[in-house]
Structure formats: C-alpha cells, structure tokens
Coordinates of C-alpha atoms and ligand atoms in Angstrom, one line a residue:
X1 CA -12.9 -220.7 176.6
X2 CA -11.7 -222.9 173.8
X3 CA -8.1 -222.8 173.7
X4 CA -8.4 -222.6 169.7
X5 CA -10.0 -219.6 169.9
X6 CA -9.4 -216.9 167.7
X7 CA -8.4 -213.6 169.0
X8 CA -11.6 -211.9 167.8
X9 CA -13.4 -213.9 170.5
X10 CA -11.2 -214.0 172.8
X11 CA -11.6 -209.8 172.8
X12 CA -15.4 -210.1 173.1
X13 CA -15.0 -212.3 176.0
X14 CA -12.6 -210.1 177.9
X15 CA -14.8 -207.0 177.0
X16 CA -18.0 -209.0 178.5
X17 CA -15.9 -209.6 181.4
X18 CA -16.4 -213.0 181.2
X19 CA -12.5 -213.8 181.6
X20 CA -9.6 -211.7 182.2
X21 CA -6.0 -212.2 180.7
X22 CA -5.0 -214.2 184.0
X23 CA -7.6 -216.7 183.2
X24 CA -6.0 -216.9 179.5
X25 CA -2.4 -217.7 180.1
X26 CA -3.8 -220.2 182.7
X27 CA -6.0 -221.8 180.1
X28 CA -2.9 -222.1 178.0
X29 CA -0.3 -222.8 180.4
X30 CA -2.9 -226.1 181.3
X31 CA -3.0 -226.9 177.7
X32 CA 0.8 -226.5 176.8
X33 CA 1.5 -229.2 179.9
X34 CA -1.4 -231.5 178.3
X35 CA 0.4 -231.8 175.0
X36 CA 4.0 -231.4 175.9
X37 CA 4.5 -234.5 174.2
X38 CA 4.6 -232.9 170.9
X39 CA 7.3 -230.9 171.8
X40 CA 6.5 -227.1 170.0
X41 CA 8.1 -225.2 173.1
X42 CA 11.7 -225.6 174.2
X43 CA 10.7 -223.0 176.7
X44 CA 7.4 -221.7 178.9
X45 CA 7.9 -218.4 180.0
X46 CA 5.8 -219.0 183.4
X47 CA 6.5 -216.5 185.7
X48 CA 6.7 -213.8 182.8
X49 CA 3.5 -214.5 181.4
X50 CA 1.3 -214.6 184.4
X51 CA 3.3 -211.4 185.4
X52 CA 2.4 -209.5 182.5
X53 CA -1.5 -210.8 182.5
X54 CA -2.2 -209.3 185.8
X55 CA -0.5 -206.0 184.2
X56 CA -2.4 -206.0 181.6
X57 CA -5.4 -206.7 183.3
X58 CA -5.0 -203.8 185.3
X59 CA -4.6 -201.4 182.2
X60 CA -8.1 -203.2 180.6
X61 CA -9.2 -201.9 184.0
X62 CA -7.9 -198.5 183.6
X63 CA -9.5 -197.9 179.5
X64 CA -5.3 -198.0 179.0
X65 CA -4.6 -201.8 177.3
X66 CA -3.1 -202.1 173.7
X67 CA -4.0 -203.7 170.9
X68 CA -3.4 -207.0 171.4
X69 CA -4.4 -207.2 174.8
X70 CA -5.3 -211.1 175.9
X71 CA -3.4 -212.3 172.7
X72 CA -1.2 -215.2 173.4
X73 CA 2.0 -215.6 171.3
X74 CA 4.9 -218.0 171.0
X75 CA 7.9 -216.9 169.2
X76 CA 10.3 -219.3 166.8
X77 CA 13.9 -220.4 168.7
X78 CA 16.0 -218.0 166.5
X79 CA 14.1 -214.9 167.5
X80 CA 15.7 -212.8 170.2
X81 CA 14.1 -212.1 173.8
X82 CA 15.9 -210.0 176.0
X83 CA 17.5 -212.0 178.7
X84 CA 15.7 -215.4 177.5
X85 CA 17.9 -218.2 176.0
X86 CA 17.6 -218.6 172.4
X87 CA 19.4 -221.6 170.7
X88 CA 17.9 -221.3 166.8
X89 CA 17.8 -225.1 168.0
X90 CA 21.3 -225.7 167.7
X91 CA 23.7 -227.3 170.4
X92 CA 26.0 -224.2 169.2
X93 CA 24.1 -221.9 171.1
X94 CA 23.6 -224.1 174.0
X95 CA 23.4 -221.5 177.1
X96 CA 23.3 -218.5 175.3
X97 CA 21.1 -215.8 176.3
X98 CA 19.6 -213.0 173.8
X99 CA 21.1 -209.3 174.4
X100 CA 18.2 -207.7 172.9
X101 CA 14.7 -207.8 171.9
X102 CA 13.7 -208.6 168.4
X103 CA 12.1 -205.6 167.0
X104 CA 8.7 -207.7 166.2
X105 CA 8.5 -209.1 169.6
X106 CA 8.7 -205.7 171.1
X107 CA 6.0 -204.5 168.6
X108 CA 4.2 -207.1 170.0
X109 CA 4.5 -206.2 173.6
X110 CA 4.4 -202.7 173.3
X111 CA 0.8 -203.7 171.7
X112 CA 0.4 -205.8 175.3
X113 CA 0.1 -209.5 173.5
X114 CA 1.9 -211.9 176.0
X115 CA 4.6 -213.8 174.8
X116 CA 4.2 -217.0 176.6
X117 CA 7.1 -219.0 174.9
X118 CA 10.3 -220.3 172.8
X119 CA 9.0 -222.8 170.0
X120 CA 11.0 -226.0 168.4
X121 CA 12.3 -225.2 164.8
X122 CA 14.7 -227.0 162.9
X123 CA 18.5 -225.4 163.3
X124 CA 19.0 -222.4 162.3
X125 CA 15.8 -222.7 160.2
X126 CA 17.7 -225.3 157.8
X127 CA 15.0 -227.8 157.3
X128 CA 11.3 -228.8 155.8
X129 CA 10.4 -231.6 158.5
X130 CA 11.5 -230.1 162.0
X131 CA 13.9 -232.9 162.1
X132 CA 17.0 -231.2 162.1
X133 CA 16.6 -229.7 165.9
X134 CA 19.1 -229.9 169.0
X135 CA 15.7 -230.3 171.0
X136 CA 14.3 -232.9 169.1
X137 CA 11.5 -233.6 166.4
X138 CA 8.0 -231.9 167.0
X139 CA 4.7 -234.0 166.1
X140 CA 2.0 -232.9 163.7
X141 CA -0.9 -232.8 166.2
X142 CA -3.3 -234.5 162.7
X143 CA -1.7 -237.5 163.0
X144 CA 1.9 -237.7 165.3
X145 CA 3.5 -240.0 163.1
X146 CA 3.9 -237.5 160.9
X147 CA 6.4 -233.7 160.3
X148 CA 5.1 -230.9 161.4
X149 CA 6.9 -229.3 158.3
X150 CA 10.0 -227.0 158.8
X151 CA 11.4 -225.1 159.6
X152 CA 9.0 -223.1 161.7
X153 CA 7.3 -226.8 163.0
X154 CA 7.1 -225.6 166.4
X155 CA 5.1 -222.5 166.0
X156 CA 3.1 -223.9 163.2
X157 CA 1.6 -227.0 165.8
X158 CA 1.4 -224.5 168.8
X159 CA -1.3 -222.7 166.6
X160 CA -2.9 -225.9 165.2
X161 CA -2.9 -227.6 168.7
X162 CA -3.9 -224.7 170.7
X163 CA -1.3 -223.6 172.6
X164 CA -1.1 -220.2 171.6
X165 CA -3.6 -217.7 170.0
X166 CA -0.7 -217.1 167.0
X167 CA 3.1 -217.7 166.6
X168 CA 5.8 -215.8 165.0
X169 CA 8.0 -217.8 163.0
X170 CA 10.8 -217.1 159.8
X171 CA 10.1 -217.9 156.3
X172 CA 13.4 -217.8 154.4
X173 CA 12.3 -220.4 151.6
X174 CA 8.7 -221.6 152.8
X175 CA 9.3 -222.2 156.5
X176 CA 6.2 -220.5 157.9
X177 CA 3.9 -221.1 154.9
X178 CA 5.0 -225.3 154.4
X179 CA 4.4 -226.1 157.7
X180 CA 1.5 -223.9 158.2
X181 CA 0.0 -226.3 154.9
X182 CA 1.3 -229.5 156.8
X183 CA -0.6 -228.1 160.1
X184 CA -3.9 -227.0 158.6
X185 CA -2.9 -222.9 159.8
X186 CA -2.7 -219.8 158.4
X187 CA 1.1 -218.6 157.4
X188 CA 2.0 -216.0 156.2
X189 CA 5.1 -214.4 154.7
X190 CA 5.6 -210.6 154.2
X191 CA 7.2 -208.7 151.2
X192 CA 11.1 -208.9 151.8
X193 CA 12.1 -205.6 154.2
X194 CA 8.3 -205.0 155.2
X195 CA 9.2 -206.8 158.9
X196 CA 12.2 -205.8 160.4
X197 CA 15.0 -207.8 161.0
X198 CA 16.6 -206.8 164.0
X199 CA 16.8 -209.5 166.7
X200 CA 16.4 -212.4 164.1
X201 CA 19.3 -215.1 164.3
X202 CA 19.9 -214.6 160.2
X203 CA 20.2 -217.9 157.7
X204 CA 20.2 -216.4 154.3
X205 CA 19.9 -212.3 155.0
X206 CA 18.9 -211.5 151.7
X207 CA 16.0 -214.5 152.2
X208 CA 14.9 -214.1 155.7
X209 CA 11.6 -212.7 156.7
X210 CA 9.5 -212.8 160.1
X211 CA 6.1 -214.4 159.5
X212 CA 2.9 -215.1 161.1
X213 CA 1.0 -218.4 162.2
X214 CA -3.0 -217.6 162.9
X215 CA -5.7 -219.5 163.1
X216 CA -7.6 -216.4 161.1
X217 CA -7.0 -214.0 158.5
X218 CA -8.4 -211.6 160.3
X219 CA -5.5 -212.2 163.4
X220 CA -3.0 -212.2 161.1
X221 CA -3.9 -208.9 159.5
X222 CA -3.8 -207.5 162.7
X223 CA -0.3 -209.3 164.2
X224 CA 1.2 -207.8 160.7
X225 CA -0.4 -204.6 161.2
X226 CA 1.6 -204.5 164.6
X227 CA 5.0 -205.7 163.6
X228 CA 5.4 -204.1 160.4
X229 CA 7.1 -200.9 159.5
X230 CA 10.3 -199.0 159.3
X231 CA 13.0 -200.0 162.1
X232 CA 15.6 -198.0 162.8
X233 CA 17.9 -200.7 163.8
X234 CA 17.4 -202.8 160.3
X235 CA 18.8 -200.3 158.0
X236 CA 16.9 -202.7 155.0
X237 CA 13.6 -202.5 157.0
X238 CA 11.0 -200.6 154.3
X239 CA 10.1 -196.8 155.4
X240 CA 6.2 -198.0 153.1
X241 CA 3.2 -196.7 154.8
X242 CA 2.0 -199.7 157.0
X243 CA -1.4 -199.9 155.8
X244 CA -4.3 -201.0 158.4
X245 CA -4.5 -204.7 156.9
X246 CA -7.4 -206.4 159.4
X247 CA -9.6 -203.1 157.9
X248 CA -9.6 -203.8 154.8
X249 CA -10.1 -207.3 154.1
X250 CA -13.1 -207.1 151.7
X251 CA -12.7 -207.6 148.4
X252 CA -14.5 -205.5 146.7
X253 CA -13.7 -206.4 142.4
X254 CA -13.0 -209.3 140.2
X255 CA -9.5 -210.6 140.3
X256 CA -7.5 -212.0 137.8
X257 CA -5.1 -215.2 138.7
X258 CA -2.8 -216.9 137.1
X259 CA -2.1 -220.5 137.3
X260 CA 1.9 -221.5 136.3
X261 CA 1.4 -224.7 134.2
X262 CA 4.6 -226.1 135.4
X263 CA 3.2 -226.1 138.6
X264 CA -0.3 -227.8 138.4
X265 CA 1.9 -230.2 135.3
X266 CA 4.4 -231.0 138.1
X267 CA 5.5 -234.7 138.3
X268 CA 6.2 -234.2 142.1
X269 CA 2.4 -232.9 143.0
X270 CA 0.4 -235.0 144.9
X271 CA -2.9 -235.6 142.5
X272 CA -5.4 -234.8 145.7
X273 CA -3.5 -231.5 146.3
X274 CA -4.0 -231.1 142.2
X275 CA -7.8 -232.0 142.3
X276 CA -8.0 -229.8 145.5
X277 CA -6.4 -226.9 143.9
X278 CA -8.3 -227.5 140.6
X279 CA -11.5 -227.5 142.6
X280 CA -10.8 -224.2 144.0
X281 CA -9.7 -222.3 140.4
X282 CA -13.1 -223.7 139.2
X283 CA -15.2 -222.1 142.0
X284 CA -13.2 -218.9 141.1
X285 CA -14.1 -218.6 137.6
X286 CA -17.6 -219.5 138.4
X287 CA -17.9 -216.2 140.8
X288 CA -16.8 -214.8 137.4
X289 CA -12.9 -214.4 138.4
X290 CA -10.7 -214.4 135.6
X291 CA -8.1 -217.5 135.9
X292 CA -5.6 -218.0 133.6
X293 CA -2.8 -220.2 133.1
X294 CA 0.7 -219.2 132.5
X295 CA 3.8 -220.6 131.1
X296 CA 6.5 -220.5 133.4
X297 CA 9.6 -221.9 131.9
X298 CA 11.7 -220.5 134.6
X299 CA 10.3 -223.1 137.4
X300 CA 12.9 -225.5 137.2
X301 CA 16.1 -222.9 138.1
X302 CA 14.4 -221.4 141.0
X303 CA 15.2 -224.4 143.4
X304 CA 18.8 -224.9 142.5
X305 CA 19.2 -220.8 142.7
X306 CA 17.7 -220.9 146.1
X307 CA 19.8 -223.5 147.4
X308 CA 23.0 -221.9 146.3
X309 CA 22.0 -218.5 147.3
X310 CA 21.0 -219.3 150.7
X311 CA 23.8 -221.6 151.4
X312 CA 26.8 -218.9 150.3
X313 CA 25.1 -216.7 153.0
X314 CA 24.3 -218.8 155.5
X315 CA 28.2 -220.1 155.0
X316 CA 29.0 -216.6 155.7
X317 CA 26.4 -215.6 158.2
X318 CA 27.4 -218.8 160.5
X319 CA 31.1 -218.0 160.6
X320 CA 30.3 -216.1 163.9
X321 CA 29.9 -219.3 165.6
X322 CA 33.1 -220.1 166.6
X323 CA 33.3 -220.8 170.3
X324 CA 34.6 -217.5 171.3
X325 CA 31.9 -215.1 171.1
X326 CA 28.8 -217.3 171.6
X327 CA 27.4 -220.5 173.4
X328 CA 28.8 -223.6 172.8
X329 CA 32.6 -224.1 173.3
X330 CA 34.9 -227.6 173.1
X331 CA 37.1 -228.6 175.4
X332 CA 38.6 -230.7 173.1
X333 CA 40.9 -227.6 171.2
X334 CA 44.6 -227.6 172.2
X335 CA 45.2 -224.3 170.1
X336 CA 42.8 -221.6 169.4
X337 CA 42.9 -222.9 165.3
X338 CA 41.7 -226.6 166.6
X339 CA 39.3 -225.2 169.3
X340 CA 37.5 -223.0 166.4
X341 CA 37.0 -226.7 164.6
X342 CA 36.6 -228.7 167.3
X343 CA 33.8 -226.2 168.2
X344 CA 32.1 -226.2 165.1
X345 CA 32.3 -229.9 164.4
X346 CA 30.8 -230.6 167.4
X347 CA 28.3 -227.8 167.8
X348 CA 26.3 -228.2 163.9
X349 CA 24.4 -230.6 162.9
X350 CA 24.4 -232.4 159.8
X351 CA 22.3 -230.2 157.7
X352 CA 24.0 -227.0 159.1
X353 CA 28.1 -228.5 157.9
X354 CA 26.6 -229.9 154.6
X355 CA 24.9 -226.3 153.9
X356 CA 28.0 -224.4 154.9
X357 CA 30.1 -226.5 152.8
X358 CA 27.9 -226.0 149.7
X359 CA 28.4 -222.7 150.5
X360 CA 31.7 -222.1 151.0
X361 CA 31.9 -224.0 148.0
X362 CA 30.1 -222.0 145.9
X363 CA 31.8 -219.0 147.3
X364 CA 35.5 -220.2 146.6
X365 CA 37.4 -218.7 144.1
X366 CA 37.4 -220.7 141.2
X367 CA 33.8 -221.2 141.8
X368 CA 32.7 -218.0 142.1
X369 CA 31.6 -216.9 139.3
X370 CA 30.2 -220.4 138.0
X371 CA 28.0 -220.8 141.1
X372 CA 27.2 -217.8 142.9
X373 CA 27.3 -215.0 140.2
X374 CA 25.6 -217.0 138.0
X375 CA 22.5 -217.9 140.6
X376 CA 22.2 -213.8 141.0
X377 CA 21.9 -213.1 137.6
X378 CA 18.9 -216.0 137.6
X379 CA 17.9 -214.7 140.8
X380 CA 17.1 -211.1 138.8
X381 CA 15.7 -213.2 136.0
X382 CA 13.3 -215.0 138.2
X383 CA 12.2 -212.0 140.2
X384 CA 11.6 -209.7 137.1
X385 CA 9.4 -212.3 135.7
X386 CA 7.1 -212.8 138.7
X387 CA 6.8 -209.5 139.3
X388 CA 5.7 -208.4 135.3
X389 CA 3.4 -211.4 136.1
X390 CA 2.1 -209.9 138.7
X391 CA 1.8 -206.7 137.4
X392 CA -0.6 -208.1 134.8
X393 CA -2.6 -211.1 137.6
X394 CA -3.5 -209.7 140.9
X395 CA -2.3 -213.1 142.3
X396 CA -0.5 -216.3 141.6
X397 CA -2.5 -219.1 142.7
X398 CA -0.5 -222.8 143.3
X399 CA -0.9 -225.5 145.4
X400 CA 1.1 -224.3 149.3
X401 CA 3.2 -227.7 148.9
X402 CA 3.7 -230.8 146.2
X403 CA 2.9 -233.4 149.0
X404 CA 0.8 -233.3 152.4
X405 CA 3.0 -233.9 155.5
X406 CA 5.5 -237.4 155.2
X407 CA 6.4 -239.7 157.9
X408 CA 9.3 -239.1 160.3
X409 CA 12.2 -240.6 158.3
X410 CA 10.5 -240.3 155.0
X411 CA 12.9 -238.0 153.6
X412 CA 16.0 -237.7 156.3
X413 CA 18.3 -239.8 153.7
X414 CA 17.7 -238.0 150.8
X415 CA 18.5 -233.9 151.1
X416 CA 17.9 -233.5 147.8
X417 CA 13.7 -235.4 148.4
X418 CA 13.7 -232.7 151.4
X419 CA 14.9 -229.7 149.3
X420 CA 12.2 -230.6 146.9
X421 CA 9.1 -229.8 149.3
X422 CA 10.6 -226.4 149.2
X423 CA 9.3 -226.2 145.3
X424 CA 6.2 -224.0 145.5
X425 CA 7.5 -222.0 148.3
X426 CA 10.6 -220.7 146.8
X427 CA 9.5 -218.6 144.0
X428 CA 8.2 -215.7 146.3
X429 CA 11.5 -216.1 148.4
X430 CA 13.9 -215.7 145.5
X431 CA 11.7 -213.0 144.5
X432 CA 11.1 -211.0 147.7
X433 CA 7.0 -211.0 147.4
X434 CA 4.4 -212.0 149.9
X435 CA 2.8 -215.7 150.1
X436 CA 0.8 -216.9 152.3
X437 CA -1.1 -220.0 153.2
X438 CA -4.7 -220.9 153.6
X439 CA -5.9 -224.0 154.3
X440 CA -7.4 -226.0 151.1
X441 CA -9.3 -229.2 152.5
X442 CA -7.4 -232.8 153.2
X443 CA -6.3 -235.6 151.8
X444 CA -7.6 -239.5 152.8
X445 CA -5.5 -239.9 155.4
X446 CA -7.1 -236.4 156.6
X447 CA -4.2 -234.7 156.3
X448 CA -4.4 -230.9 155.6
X449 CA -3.5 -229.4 152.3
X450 CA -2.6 -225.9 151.1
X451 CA -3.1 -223.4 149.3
X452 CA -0.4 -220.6 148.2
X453 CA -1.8 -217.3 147.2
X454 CA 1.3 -214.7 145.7
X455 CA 0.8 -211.0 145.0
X456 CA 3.6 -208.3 143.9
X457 CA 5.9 -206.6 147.2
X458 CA 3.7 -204.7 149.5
X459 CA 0.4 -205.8 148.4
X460 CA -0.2 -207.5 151.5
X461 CA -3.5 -205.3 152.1
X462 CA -4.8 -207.3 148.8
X463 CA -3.4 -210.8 149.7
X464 CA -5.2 -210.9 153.0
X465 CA -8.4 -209.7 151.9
X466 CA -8.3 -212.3 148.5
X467 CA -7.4 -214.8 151.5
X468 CA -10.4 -213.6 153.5
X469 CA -12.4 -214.6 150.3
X470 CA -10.6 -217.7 149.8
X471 CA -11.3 -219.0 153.3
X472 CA -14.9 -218.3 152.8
X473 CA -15.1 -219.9 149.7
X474 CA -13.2 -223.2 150.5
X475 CA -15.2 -223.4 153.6
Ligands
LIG501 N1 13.0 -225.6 153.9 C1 13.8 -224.5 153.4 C2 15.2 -224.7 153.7 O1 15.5 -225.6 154.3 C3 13.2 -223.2 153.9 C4 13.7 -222.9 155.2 C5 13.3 -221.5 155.7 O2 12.4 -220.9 155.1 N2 13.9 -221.1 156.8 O3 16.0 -223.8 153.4

C-alpha cells in the first residue's frame, strides 16, 4: 500500500482482504517516523491507534464497521481529544490535557476512522507560515526550505507527505485552504455553523470553522458528510439537512462564474498563479461555461475588517488564559495581579500579545465605535455583496493565494507582508460561505499553486462536485 493513498482504495483493498486496518496504522506509524523531520505531529497516538485497528478489524469481520473504517486521520493542536494534551501550540497550554472530545473528532470515531495524531499549527491558529508554534516550524515536504502555510501547516504536510489518509484542521481566515495551496492538497472550508464547534480551542468565534485536508474530493465529501450537522453542544451549530456530499459530485449543467477584477488586477498576485488561473477560466468557457468578470470595489476593506474583527475576539476569547484555570503558570508572580502578567507575558508568543493588543485596542472605549462598530457594519456590507453575487454566479472563481509558498523568514519581520497572504482567503471568512482549495498546477520552482472556488452558505453539495470537475479538468 502507498501511503498516499486515497481512502477510496484503501476500502477496496481492505474489502479484497488484501490488508487489514492493523497493517494501515503500521504502514503510517513507519512513515510518520521516516519524516519526523518535518515536524507535522507534536504527538503519535501509538498505543491508541493500533488499539482501535485491531477493534475495528474485528467489526469488518463481523459486517459491523463504520464508514470510515481503515481511514487514518490527524487532527490540528487546538482540537480537543479526551484525555490527550492539546496545546493550540502555545507554551500557555503547556501540560494541559483536553476534558472533552471535539464534536467532529467523535463523528469521526463513531464512523471508526482512527485518529492517529496531534498536528503542528501555528498558536492558537494566528499565523500564514507555521512559524509562530511553541513546537517549532513544520517543512513543506515540495521543497523544506520553504512554509508549509498557516495556520493549519501541520495537517496540510501530513496529507501531502503521507502521513495520514486526511487531516482536520481550522480555517478562521484561510488556514486550511492557504496551506492546503502551499502543499499541493485539497482544503476545504465549510459554510460558517455547518461543523460544529464544540471542542475547538476558539480564535475569532464568529470566524472559526473546522475544515478538511484530503488528497480527493471524493474523501473530503465523505469526512464532511461525517462531521457535519446540528450539535447539541454548539448552540450556533446549523439544524440544515446534511446532504450526502461524496453522492452527488457530478455536475450535471452549465455554471456560471464570476471572476472579481480586483483580484486577477491585484498588484500582489504572483503572474504564474495569474496565467495559471487564466488558463483554467479559458478551459471553462470553452466547455461552454459562462465566466464573467465582476467589479468588486469592496476588496480592499475586507483585510483590514478581518484583522480587526478577529483580533477584538481573539483579545476576548484569550482572556481565559491566565495561569489559574489552564496549563502554563509563572513562578515569577508575587501577587495574584503580577502572576496573571507574569503568566501571560511569558506564556504568548509574539503574534498572540501583538493580536490581543490590537484587539483590546480596538475594543477600548474611545475606540469602539471607530474600530470595531465600524468593521461590523463593513463586515454586513461585505457579506451582502458576495452573497447577491452569488445568488446571480454559481461560484466565485480566484486564485487560492497571491504567492506560492515563501522561504522560512521571508515574511516573519513584516506582519503586515504576512497578513497579506490572507487576501483571497478572507472574503468567504468575513462572509461565512464555503471555499475550498484545489490544486491548480506549479510554478518553476515546482511549487504548487491554488485554486479558490466560493459558493453561497450551504452549497457545499455544489462546491464539491464543481471541484470534482475542476480536478478533472486541470489534470
Ligand atoms: N492567516 C490568518 C490569520 O493569521 C488565518 C488564520 C486562520 O484561519 N486560523 O489570522
């Protein structure tokens, strides 16, 4: 068995009986030591995983085994796992062990995939380069001088490298699809409130969504399939049908896309990712799509509206952290006032205090209203356009990124060069809609690029199978 399998053959092969689910978590186990060096798991669950595969090889015996059975899943560092550690790579949570199961892990076990792992990410899912981890930088396994993109680097390389059949990671402004681009994977973010919440370590909780890394659009039709749905214990989880995604992935009419100007007109994009991108529009329209480019004046605010968004409520979701309730605690404090600081100076990183200062800037009261009411009022503005676009398009088409994946360093300097990978990603984050990421070629250096394909909230039955098409055609 090829390690990069997809799950589709992984199923006939365990139907043939030509391997069993033991055989699979050994295969990986062997690869995961191989590449350690690139540094996508801060954890191998071992013991757990064989465990399960001999359980689950007993139910395929018995007609009894779930969906997912022989599927092989890591899951992103700020996803809970009952009595695992979980750190959302930060030194604050150093120690500390998860009280619960995340909702979509427990889909996926009830479903009897094996979760064979904790993967890198960047703190607290602040980052575009997996740079900004307590367990260090992960490498991109196309060329390991270079980001695996952020923050979800970890699960995006344990897909491209092998090491797992799929990955779950969080996409709160582009952090499953960016480094899924980066990697050459599938990524793929739901429709705000379609995934549950529960058991995610939250960032920005009006942002954060759990996505998939696959190697197929087919996989990841089925992993969302599995994990999406009402939740009881996310009271903004959607109560929307769950439709049967991996069943209905052909597309069976002429589409119409649209193509935002200022995006292809960008002075940031990349002119390979452009041609790329304009290669692929051109294919459509001679399969007799309809493509059509838009004007999208409101472009330029969605970046800025992110970042103050996301940084007020990751300023007020991070308060927790404060040495008393959670992981990481200073000895330093002589009073419980200086232990609190001591604590939190000690236990963020740089990105994590600069974002919660931002934040608690822009939530202070003489900034208020300037800042923070302001951004939701564009917020609505940006989100009522896109969707009245996409009530007329079927899809958004844009390039996943504006650059292929940068060299470790390129951009740790400059924040504001870092926030601007996030350029493409963020309109379907402010908005709440589903993205997702298909491969689009490479560049020179053989680098792989993206593609971003955006549809209205809940279409994700028609994003995956226009992405099943897409694959096919950019094959
Ligand atoms: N790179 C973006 C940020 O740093 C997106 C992160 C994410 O989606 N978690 O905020």
């Amino acid at each position: 068995m090829e390690t990069t399998e997809t799950f589709d053959d992984i199923s006939r092969s365990l139907q043939n009986g030509e391997i069993d689910c033991r055989s699979i978590v050994e295969k990986y186990l062997k690869t995961i030591q191989t590449k350690a060096h690139l540094n996508a798991f801060v954890e191998v669950y071992t013991e757990y995983a064989l465990t399960q595969a001999d359980l689950i090889d007993q139910k395929l015996a018995e007609g009894k085994a779930g969906r997912l059975a022989g599927m092989v899943v890591g899951i992103k560092d700020v996803l809970c796992f009952q009595g695992a550690e979980v750190n959302a790579s930060s030194k604050i949570l150093s120690g500390f062990k998860s009280q619960i199961t995340c909702t979509a892990v427990q889909r996926l076990i009830d479903e009897d995939a094996i979760i064979i792992g904790r993967l890198n990410c960047d703190e607290f899912g602040m980052g575009s380069s997996n740079e900004n981890s307590v367990h260090g930088r992960v490498l991109n396994a196309a060329d390991e001088s270079r980001v695996p993109g952020g923050s979800s680097g970890g699960s995006a390389v344990a897909v491209q490298a092998g090491l797992v059949t799929a990955a779950l990671g969080t996409d709160t402004g582009g952090s499953v699809r960016q480094p899924a681009a980066f990697t050459g994977v599938i990524g793929m973010k739901p429709t705000y409130s379609r995934v549950s919440r529960w058991g995610l370590i939250a960032y920005a909780s009006s942002f954060d969504t759990i996505g998939i890394f696959t190697h197929t659009v087919r996989d990841n039709a089925l992993i969302m399939e599995v994990i999406a749905g009402q939740d009881q214990m996310d009271s903004t989880s959607s109560h929307k049908e769950v439709l049967p995604y991996s069943q209905l992935l052909k597309l069976n009419k002429r589409v119409k896309v649209a193509v935002l100007k200022e995006t292809m007109e960008s002075e940031a994009l990349g002119q390979e990712i452009k041609e790329n991108t304009q290669a692929i529009l051109s294919r459509l329209k001679d399969e007799g799509h309809e493509v059509t480019e838009v004007e999208f004046p409101l472009l330029k605010y969605i970046l800025p509206t992110y970042y103050i968004l996301t940084t007020a409520e990751a300023s007020a979701n991070l308060s927790r952290f404060d040495g008393v309730k959670y992981g990481y605690r200073s000895a330093q404090g002589q009073s419980l006032e200086s232990m609190y600081k001591t604590t939190r100076s000690e236990g963020f990183g740089e990105e994590v205090k600069r974002r919660i200062m931002l934040g608690t800037f822009v939530l202070s009261a003489s900034y208020h209203d300037a800042y923070f009411t302001k951004a939701q009022k564009v917020r609505r503005l940006i989100k009522e356009h896109t969707e009245d676009l996409l009530s007329k398009f079927d899809y958004i088409l844009m390039p996943t990124t504006p650059t292929t994946a940068f060299r470790f360093g390129e951009h740790s300097g400059d924040p504001v060069a870092m926030y601007l990978e996030d350029l493409f990603t963020v309109q379907a984050s402010v908005s709440g809609v589903p993205a997702i990421s298909i491969p689009n070629g490479k560049d020179k250096d053989n680098m792989p690029i993206g593609l971003q394909v955006i549809a209205n909230s809940f279409k994700e039955a028609e994003l995956y199978a226009f992405s099943e098409y897409l694959t096919e055609l950019t094959a």
